[in-house]
PDB file of C-alpha atoms in Angstrom:
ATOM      1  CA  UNK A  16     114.662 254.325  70.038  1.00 39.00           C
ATOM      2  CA  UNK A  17     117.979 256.137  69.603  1.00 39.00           C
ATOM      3  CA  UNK A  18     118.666 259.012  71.651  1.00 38.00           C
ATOM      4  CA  UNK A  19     121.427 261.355  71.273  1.00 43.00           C
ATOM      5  CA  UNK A  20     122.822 263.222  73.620  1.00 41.00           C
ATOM      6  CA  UNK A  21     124.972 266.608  72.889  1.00 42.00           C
ATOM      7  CA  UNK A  22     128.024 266.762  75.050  1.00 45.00           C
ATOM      8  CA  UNK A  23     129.914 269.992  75.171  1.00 43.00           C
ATOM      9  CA  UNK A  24     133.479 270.957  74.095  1.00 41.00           C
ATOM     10  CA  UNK A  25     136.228 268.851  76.014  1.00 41.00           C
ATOM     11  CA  UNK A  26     138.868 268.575  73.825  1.00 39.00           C
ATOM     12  CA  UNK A  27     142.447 269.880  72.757  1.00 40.00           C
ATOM     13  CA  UNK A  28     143.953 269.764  69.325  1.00 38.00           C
ATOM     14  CA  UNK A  29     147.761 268.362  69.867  1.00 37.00           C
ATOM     15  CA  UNK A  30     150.001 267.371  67.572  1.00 37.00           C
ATOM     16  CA  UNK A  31     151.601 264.328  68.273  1.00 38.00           C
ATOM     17  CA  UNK A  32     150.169 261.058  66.617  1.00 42.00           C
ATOM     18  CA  UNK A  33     148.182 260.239  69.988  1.00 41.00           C
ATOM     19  CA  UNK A  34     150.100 257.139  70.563  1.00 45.00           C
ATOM     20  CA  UNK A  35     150.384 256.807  74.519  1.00 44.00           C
ATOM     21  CA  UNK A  36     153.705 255.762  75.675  1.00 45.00           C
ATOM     22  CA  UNK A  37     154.161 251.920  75.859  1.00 47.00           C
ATOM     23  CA  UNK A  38     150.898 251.672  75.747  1.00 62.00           C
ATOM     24  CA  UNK A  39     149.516 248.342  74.104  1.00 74.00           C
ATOM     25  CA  UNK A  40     148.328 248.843  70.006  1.00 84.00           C
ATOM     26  CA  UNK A  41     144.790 249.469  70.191  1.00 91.00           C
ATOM     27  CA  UNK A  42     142.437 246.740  69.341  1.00 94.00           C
ATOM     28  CA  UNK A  43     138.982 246.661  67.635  1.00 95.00           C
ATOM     29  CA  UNK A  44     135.935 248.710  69.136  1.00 95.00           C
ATOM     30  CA  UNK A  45     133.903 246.740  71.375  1.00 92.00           C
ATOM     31  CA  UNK A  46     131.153 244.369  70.542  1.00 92.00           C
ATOM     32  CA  UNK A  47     128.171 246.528  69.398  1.00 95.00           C
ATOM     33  CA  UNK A  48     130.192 249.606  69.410  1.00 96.00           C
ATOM     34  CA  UNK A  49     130.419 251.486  66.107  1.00 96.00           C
ATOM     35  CA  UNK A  50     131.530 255.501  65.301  1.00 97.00           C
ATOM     36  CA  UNK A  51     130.805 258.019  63.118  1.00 96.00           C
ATOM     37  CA  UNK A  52     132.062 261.526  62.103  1.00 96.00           C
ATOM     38  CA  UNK A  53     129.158 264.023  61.984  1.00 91.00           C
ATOM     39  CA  UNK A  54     128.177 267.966  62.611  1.00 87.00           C
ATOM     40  CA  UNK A  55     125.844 269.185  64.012  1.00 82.00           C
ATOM     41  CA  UNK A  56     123.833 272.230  63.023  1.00 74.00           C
ATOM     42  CA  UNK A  57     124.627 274.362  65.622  1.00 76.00           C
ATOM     43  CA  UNK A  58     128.636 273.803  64.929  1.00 81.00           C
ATOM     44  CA  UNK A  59     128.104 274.221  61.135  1.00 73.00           C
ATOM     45  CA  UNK A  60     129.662 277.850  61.630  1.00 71.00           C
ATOM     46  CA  UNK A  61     132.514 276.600  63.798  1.00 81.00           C
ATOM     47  CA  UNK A  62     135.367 274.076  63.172  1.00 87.00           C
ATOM     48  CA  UNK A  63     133.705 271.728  66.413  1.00 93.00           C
ATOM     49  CA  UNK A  64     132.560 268.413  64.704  1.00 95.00           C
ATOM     50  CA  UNK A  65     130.914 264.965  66.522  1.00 96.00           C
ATOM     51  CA  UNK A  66     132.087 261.381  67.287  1.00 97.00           C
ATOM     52  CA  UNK A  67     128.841 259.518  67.373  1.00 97.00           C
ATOM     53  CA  UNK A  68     129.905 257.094  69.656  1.00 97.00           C
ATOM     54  CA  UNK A  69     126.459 253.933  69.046  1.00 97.00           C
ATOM     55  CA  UNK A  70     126.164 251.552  71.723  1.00 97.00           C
ATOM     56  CA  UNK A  71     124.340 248.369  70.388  1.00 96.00           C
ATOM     57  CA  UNK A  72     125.722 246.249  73.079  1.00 87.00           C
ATOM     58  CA  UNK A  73     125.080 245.062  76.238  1.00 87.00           C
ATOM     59  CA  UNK A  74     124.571 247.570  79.173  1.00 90.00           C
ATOM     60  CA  UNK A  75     126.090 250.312  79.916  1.00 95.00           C
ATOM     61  CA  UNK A  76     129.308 252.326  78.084  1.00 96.00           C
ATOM     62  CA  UNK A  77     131.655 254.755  79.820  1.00 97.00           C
ATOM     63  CA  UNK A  78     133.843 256.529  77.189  1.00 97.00           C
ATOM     64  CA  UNK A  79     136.937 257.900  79.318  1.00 96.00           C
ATOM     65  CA  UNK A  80     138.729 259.317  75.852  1.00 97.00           C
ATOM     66  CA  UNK A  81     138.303 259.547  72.397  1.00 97.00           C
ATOM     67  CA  UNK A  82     140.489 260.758  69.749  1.00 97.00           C
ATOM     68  CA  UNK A  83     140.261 261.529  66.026  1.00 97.00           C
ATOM     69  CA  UNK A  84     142.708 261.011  63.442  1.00 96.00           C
ATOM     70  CA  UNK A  85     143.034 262.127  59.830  1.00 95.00           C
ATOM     71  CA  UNK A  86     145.847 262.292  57.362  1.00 92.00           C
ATOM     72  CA  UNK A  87     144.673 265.232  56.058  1.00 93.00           C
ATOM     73  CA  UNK A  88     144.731 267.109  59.185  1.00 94.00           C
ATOM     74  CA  UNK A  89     147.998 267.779  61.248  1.00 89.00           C
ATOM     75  CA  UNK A  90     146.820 267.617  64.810  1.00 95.00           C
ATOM     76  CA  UNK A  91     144.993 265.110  66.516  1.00 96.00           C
ATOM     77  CA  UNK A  92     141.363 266.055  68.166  1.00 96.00           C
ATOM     78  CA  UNK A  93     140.656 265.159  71.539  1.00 97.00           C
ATOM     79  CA  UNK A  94     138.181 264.377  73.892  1.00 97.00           C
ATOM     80  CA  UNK A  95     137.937 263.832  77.338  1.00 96.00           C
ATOM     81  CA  UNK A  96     135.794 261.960  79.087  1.00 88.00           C
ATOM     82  CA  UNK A  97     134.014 260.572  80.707  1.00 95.00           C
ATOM     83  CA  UNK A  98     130.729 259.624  78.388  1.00 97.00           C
ATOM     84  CA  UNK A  99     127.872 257.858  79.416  1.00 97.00           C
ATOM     85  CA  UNK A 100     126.552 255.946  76.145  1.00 97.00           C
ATOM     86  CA  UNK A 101     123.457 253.599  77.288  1.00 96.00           C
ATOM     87  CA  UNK A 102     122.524 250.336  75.287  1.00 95.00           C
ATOM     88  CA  UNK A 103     120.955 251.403  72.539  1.00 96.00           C
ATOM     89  CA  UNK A 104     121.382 254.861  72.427  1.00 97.00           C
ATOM     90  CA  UNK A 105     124.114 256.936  71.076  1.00 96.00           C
ATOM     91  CA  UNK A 106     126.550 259.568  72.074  1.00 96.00           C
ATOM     92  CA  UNK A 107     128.127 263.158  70.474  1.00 96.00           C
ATOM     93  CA  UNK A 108     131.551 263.731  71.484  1.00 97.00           C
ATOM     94  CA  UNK A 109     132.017 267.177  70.426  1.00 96.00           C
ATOM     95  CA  UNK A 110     136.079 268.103  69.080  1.00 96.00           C
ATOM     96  CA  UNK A 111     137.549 270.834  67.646  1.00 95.00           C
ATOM     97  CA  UNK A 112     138.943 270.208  64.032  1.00 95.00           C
ATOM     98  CA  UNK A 113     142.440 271.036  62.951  1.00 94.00           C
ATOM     99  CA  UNK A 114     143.729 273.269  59.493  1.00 93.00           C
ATOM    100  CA  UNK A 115     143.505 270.562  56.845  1.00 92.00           C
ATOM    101  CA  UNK A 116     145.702 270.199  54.129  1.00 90.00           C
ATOM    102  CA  UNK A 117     144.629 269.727  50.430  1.00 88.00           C
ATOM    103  CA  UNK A 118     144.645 266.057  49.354  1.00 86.00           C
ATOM    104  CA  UNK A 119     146.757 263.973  47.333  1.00 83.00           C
ATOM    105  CA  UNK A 120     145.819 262.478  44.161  1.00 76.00           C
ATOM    106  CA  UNK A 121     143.515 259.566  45.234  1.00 73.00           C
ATOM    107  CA  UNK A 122     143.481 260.577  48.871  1.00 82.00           C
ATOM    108  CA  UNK A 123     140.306 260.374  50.940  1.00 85.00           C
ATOM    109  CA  UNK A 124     139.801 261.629  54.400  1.00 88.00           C
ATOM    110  CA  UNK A 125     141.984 259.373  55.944  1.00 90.00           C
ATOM    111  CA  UNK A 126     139.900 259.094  59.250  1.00 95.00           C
ATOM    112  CA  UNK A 127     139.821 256.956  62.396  1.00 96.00           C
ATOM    113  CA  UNK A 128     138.677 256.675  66.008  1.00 97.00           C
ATOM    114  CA  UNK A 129     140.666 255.842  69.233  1.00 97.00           C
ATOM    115  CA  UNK A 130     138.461 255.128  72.035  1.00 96.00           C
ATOM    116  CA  UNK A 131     139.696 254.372  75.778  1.00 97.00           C
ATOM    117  CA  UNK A 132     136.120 253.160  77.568  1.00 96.00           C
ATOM    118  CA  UNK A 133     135.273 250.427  78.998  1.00 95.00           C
ATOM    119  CA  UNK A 134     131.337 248.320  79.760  1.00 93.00           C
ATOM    120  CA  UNK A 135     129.968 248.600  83.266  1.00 89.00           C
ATOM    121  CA  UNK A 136     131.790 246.428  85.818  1.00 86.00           C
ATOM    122  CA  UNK A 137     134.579 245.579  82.908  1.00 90.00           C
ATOM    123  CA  UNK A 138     138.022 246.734  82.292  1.00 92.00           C
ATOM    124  CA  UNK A 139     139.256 249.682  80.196  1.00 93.00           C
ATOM    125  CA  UNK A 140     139.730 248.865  76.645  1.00 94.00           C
ATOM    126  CA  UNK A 141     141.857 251.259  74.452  1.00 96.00           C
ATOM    127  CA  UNK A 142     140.454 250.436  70.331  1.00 97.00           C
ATOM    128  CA  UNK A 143     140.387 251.843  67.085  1.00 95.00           C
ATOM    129  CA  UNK A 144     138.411 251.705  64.198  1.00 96.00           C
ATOM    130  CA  UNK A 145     138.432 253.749  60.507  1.00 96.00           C
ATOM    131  CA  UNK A 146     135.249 256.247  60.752  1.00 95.00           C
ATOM    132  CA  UNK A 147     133.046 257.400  58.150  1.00 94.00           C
ATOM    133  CA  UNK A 148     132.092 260.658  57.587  1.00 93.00           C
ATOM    134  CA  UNK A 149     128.087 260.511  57.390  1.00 90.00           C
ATOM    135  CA  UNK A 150     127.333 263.482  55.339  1.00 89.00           C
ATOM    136  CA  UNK A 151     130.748 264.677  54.522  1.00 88.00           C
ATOM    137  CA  UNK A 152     130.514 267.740  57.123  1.00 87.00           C
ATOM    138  CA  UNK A 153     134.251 266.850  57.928  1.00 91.00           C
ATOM    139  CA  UNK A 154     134.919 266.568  54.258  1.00 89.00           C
ATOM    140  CA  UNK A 155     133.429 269.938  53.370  1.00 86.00           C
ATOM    141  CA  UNK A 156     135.769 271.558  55.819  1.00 89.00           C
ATOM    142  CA  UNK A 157     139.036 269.978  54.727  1.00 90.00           C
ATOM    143  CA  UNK A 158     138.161 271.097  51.224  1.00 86.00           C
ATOM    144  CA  UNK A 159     136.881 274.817  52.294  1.00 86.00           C
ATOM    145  CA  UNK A 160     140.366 274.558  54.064  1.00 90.00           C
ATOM    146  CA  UNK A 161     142.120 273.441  50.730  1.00 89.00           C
ATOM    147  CA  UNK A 162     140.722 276.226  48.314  1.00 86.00           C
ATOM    148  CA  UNK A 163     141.603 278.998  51.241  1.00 90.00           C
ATOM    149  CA  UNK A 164     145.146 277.655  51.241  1.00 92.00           C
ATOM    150  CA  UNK A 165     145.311 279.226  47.562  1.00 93.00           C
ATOM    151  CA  UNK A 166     144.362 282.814  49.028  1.00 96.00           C
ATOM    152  CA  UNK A 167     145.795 285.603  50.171  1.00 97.00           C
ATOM    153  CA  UNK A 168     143.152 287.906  50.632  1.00 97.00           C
ATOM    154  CA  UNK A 169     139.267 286.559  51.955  1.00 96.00           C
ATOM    155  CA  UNK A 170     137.102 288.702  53.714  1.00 96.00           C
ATOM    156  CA  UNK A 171     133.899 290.910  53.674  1.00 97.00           C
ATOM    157  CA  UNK A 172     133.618 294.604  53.031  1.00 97.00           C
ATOM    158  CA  UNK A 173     130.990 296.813  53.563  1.00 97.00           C
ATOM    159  CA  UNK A 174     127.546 295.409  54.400  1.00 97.00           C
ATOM    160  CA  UNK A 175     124.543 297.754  53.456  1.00 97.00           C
ATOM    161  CA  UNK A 176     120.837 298.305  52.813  1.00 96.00           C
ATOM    162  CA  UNK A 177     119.720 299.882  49.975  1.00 93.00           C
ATOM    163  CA  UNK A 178     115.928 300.616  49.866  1.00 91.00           C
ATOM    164  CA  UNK A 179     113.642 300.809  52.353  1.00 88.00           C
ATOM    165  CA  UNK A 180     110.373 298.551  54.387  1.00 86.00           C
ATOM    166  CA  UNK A 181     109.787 295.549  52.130  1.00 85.00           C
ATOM    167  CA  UNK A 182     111.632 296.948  49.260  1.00 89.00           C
ATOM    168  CA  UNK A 183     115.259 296.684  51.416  1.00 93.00           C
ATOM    169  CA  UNK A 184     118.190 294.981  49.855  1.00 95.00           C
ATOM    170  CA  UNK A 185     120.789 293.991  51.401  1.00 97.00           C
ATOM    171  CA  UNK A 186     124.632 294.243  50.052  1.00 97.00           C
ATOM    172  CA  UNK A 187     127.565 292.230  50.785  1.00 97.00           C
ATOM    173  CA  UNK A 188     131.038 293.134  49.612  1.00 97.00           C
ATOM    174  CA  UNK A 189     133.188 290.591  48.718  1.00 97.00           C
ATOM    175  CA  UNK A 190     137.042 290.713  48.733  1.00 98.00           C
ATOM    176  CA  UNK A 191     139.401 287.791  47.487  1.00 98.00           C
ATOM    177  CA  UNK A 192     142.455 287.994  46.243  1.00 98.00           C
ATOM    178  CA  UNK A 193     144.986 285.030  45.011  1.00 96.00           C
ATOM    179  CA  UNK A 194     148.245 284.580  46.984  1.00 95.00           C
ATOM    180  CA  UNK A 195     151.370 284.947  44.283  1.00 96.00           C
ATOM    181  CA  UNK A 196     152.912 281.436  43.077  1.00 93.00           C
ATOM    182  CA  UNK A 197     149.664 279.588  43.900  1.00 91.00           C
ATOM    183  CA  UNK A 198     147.174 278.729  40.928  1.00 92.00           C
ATOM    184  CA  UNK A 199     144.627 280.379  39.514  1.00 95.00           C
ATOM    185  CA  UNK A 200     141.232 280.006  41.559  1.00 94.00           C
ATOM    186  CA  UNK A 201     137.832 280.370  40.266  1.00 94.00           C
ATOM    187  CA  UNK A 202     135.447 282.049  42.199  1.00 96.00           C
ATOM    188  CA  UNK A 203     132.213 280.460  41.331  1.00 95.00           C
ATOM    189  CA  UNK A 204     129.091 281.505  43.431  1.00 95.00           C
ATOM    190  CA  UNK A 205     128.013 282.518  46.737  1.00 96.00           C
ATOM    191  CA  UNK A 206     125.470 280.297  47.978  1.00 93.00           C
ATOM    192  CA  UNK A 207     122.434 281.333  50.368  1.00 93.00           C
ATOM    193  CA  UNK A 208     121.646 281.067  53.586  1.00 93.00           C
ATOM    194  CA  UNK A 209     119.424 279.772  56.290  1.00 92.00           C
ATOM    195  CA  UNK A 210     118.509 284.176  56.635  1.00 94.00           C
ATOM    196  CA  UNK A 211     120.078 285.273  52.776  1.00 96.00           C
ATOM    197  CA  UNK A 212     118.603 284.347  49.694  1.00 96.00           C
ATOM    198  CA  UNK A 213     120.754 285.866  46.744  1.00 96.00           C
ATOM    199  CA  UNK A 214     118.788 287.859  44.266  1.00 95.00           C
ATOM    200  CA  UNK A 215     119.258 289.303  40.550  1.00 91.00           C
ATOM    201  CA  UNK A 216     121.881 286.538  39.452  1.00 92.00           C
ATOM    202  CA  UNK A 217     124.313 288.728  41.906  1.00 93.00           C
ATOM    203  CA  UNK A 218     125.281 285.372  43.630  1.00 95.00           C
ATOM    204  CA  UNK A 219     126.974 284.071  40.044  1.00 96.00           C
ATOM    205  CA  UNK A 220     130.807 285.644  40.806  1.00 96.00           C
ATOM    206  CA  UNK A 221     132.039 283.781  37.220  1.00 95.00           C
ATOM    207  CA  UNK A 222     135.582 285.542  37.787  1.00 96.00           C
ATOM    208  CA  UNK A 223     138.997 283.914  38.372  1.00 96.00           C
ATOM    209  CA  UNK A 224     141.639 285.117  40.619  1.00 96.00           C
ATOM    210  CA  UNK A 225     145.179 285.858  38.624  1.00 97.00           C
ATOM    211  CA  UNK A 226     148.070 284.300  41.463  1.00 96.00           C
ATOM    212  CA  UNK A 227     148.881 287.789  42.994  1.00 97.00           C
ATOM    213  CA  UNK A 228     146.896 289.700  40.993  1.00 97.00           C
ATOM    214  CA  UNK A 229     145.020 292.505  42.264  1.00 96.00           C
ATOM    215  CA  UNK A 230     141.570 292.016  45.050  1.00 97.00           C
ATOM    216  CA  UNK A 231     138.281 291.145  43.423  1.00 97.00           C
ATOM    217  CA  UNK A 232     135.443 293.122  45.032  1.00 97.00           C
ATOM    218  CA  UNK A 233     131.875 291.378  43.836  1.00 96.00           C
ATOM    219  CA  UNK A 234     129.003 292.761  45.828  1.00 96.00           C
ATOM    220  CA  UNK A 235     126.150 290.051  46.228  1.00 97.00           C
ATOM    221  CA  UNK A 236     122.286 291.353  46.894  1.00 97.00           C
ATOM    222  CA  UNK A 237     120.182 289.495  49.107  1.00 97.00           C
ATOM    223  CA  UNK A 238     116.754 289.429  50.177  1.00 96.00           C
ATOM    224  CA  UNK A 239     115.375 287.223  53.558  1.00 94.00           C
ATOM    225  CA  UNK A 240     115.066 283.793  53.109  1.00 94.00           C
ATOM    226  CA  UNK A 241     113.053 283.029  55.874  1.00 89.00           C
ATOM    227  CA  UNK A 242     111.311 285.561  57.550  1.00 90.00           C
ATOM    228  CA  UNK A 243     109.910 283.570  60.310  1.00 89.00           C
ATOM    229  CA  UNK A 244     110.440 284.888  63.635  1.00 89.00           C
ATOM    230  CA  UNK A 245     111.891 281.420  65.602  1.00 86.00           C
ATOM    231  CA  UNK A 246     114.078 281.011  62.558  1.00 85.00           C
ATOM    232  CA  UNK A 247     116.167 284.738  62.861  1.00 88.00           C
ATOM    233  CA  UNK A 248     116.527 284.607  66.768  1.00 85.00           C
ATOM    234  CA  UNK A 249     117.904 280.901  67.070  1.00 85.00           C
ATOM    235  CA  UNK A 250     119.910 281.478  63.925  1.00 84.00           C
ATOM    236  CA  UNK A 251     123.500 279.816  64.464  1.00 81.00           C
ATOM    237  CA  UNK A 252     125.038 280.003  60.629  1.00 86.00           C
ATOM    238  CA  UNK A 253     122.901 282.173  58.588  1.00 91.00           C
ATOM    239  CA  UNK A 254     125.339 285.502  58.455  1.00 93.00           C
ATOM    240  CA  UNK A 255     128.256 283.220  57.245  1.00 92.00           C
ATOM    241  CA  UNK A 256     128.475 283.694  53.471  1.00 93.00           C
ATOM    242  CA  UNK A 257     129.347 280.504  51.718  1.00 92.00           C
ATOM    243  CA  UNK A 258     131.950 281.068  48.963  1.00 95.00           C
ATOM    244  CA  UNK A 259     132.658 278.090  46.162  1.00 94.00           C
ATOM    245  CA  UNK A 260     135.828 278.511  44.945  1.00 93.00           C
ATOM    246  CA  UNK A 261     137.435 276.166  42.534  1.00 89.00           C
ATOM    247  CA  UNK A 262     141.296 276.218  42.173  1.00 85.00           C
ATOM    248  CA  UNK A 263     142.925 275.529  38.919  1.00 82.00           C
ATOM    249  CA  UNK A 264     144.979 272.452  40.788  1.00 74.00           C
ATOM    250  CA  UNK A 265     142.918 270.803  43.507  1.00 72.00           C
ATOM    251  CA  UNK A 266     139.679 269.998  44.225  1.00 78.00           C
ATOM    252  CA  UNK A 267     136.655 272.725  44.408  1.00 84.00           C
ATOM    253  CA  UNK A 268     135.853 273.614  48.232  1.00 88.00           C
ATOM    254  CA  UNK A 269     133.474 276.237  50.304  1.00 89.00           C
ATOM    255  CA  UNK A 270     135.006 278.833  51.973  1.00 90.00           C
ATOM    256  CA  UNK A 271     133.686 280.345  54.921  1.00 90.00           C
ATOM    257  CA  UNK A 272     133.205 283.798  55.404  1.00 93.00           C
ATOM    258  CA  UNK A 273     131.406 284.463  58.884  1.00 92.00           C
ATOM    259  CA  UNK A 274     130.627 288.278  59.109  1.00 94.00           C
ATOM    260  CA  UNK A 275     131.613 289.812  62.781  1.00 94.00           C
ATOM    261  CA  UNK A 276     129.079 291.915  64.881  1.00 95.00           C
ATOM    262  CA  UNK A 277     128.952 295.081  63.718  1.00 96.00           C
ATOM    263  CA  UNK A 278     128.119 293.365  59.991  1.00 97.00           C
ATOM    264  CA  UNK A 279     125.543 290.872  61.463  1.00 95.00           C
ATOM    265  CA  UNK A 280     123.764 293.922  63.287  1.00 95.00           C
ATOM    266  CA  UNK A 281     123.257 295.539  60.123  1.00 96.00           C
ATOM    267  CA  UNK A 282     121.823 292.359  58.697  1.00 96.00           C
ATOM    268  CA  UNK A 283     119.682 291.661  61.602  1.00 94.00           C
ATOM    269  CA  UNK A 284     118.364 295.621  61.340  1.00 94.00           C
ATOM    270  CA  UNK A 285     117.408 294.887  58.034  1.00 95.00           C
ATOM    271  CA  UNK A 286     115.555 291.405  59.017  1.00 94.00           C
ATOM    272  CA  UNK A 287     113.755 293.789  61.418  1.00 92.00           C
ATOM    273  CA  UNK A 288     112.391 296.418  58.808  1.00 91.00           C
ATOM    274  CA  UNK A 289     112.027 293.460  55.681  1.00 92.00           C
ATOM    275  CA  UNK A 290     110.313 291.006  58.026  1.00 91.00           C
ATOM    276  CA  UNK A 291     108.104 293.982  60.201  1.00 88.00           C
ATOM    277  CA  UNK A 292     109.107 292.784  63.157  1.00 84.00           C
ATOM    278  CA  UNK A 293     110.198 296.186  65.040  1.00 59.00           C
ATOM    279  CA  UNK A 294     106.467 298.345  64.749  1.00 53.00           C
ATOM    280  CA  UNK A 295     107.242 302.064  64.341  1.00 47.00           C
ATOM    281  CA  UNK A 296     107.459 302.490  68.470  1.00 45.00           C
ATOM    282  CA  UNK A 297     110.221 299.900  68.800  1.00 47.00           C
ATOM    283  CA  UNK A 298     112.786 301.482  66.398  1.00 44.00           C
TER     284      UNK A 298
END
């Protein structure tokens, strides 16, 4: 069995290349060591992404430092140990991700690993190894980062109900402009959420963005997605709107737009009286 194990937040983004002075050019990971790039759900609304650090090996691996490189990305991620990573099981090392840039023609994420551990009872080994991005989480960041580059203007309006009980709507404002001397950008759909399920075609934007033209405002309607009670109170992402954008040079990307409290109250008001979970003595 494989067990994972969450570790929290112990990194800085710096941005040098990483390289320590005089140190030695790393070599290959250990023997039964391999890495991957992942998220994890409850980072999905943040910029924090995983090194899954496996340990197929023998005994026991201590992972004093990690760092991730990307030639898309500016800064270097890092993490500081140490990690305990037991035969057989695997370890998160949780990192903040840098502002990509947009890619080059032919240019792929670019990634790799530097890991400073060492096995139990052996010496410290500094390595390096290229590391794939599992389910492109990374990769759907860089290129969210890419199609905001071409903005100027991305944010939410006004967030409101119309109707009332079962019948409520909800409303989201939308308001992108393009920044002047940039391309044209598409503005595609907004896609739902783990809480927001567009309604009435109202997620199907179809409009593109004139470089320095004037804001779009596109209200989307939503109704609940889920109205199941564990779902709304451990919800970590569903009040950020996902925006796909597609400029006329580059490569389609999400954008982010995470709504701020006084906009997620309203939303989770609405949950409240759509859902019937507040009974008339708790409002």
């Amino acid at each position: 069995m494989v067990v994972v194990l969450v570790l929290g937040l112990g990194a800085v983004a710096c941005g040098s290349d990483g390289g320590a002075d005089g140190a030695d050019p790393p070599g290959p990971l250990p023997p039964g060591v391999t890495v991957f790039l992942d998220q994890a759900r409850q980072d999905q609304g943040s910029r924090r992404v995983q090194i899954q650090v496996r340990n197929a090996g023998p005994g026991l691996l201590t992972v004093d430092a990690a760092e991730l490189r990307s030639s898309r990305v500016r800064t270097v991620a890092r993490y500081r140990g140490p990690a305990l990573v037991a035969a057989g099981a695997a370890t998160n090392l949780t990192v903040p991700l840098g502002t990509g840039r947009c890619a080059r023609d032919g240019e792929g994420l670019g990634a790799r690993v530097v890991l400073s551990a060492h096995r139990e009872g052996g010496p410290m080994q500094r390595s390096q190894a290229p590391v794939r991005d599992r389910y492109d989480g990374v990769g759907r960041l860089l290129a969210g980062d890419c199609a905001r580059s071409h903005l100027r203007t991305a944010e939410l309006g006004r967030v409101t109900v119309s109707g009332r009980g079962t019948d409520a709507r909800l409303d989201v404002e939308l308001v992108l402009a393009a920044r002047a001397g940039g391309p044209p950008v598409r503005v595609d759909r907004v896609l739902g959420t783990t809480l927001l399920a567009p309604v009435g075609g109202s997620e199907r934007i179809g409009r593109t963005l004139a470089p320095g033209g004037p804001p779009l405002r596109a209200r989307v309607r939503f109704v609940p997605n889920r109205c199941d009670v564990h779902v709304v109170a451990e919800d970590r992402a569903g009040t950020i709107l996902l925006v796909r954008l597609a400029p006329a040079s580059g490569p389609a990307g999400t954008l982010q737009l995470r709504m701020d409290e006084p906009r997620k109250a309203v939303v989770f008001d609405w949950l409240a009286e759509r859902c019937r979970f507040a009974g008339p003595g708790d409002r």
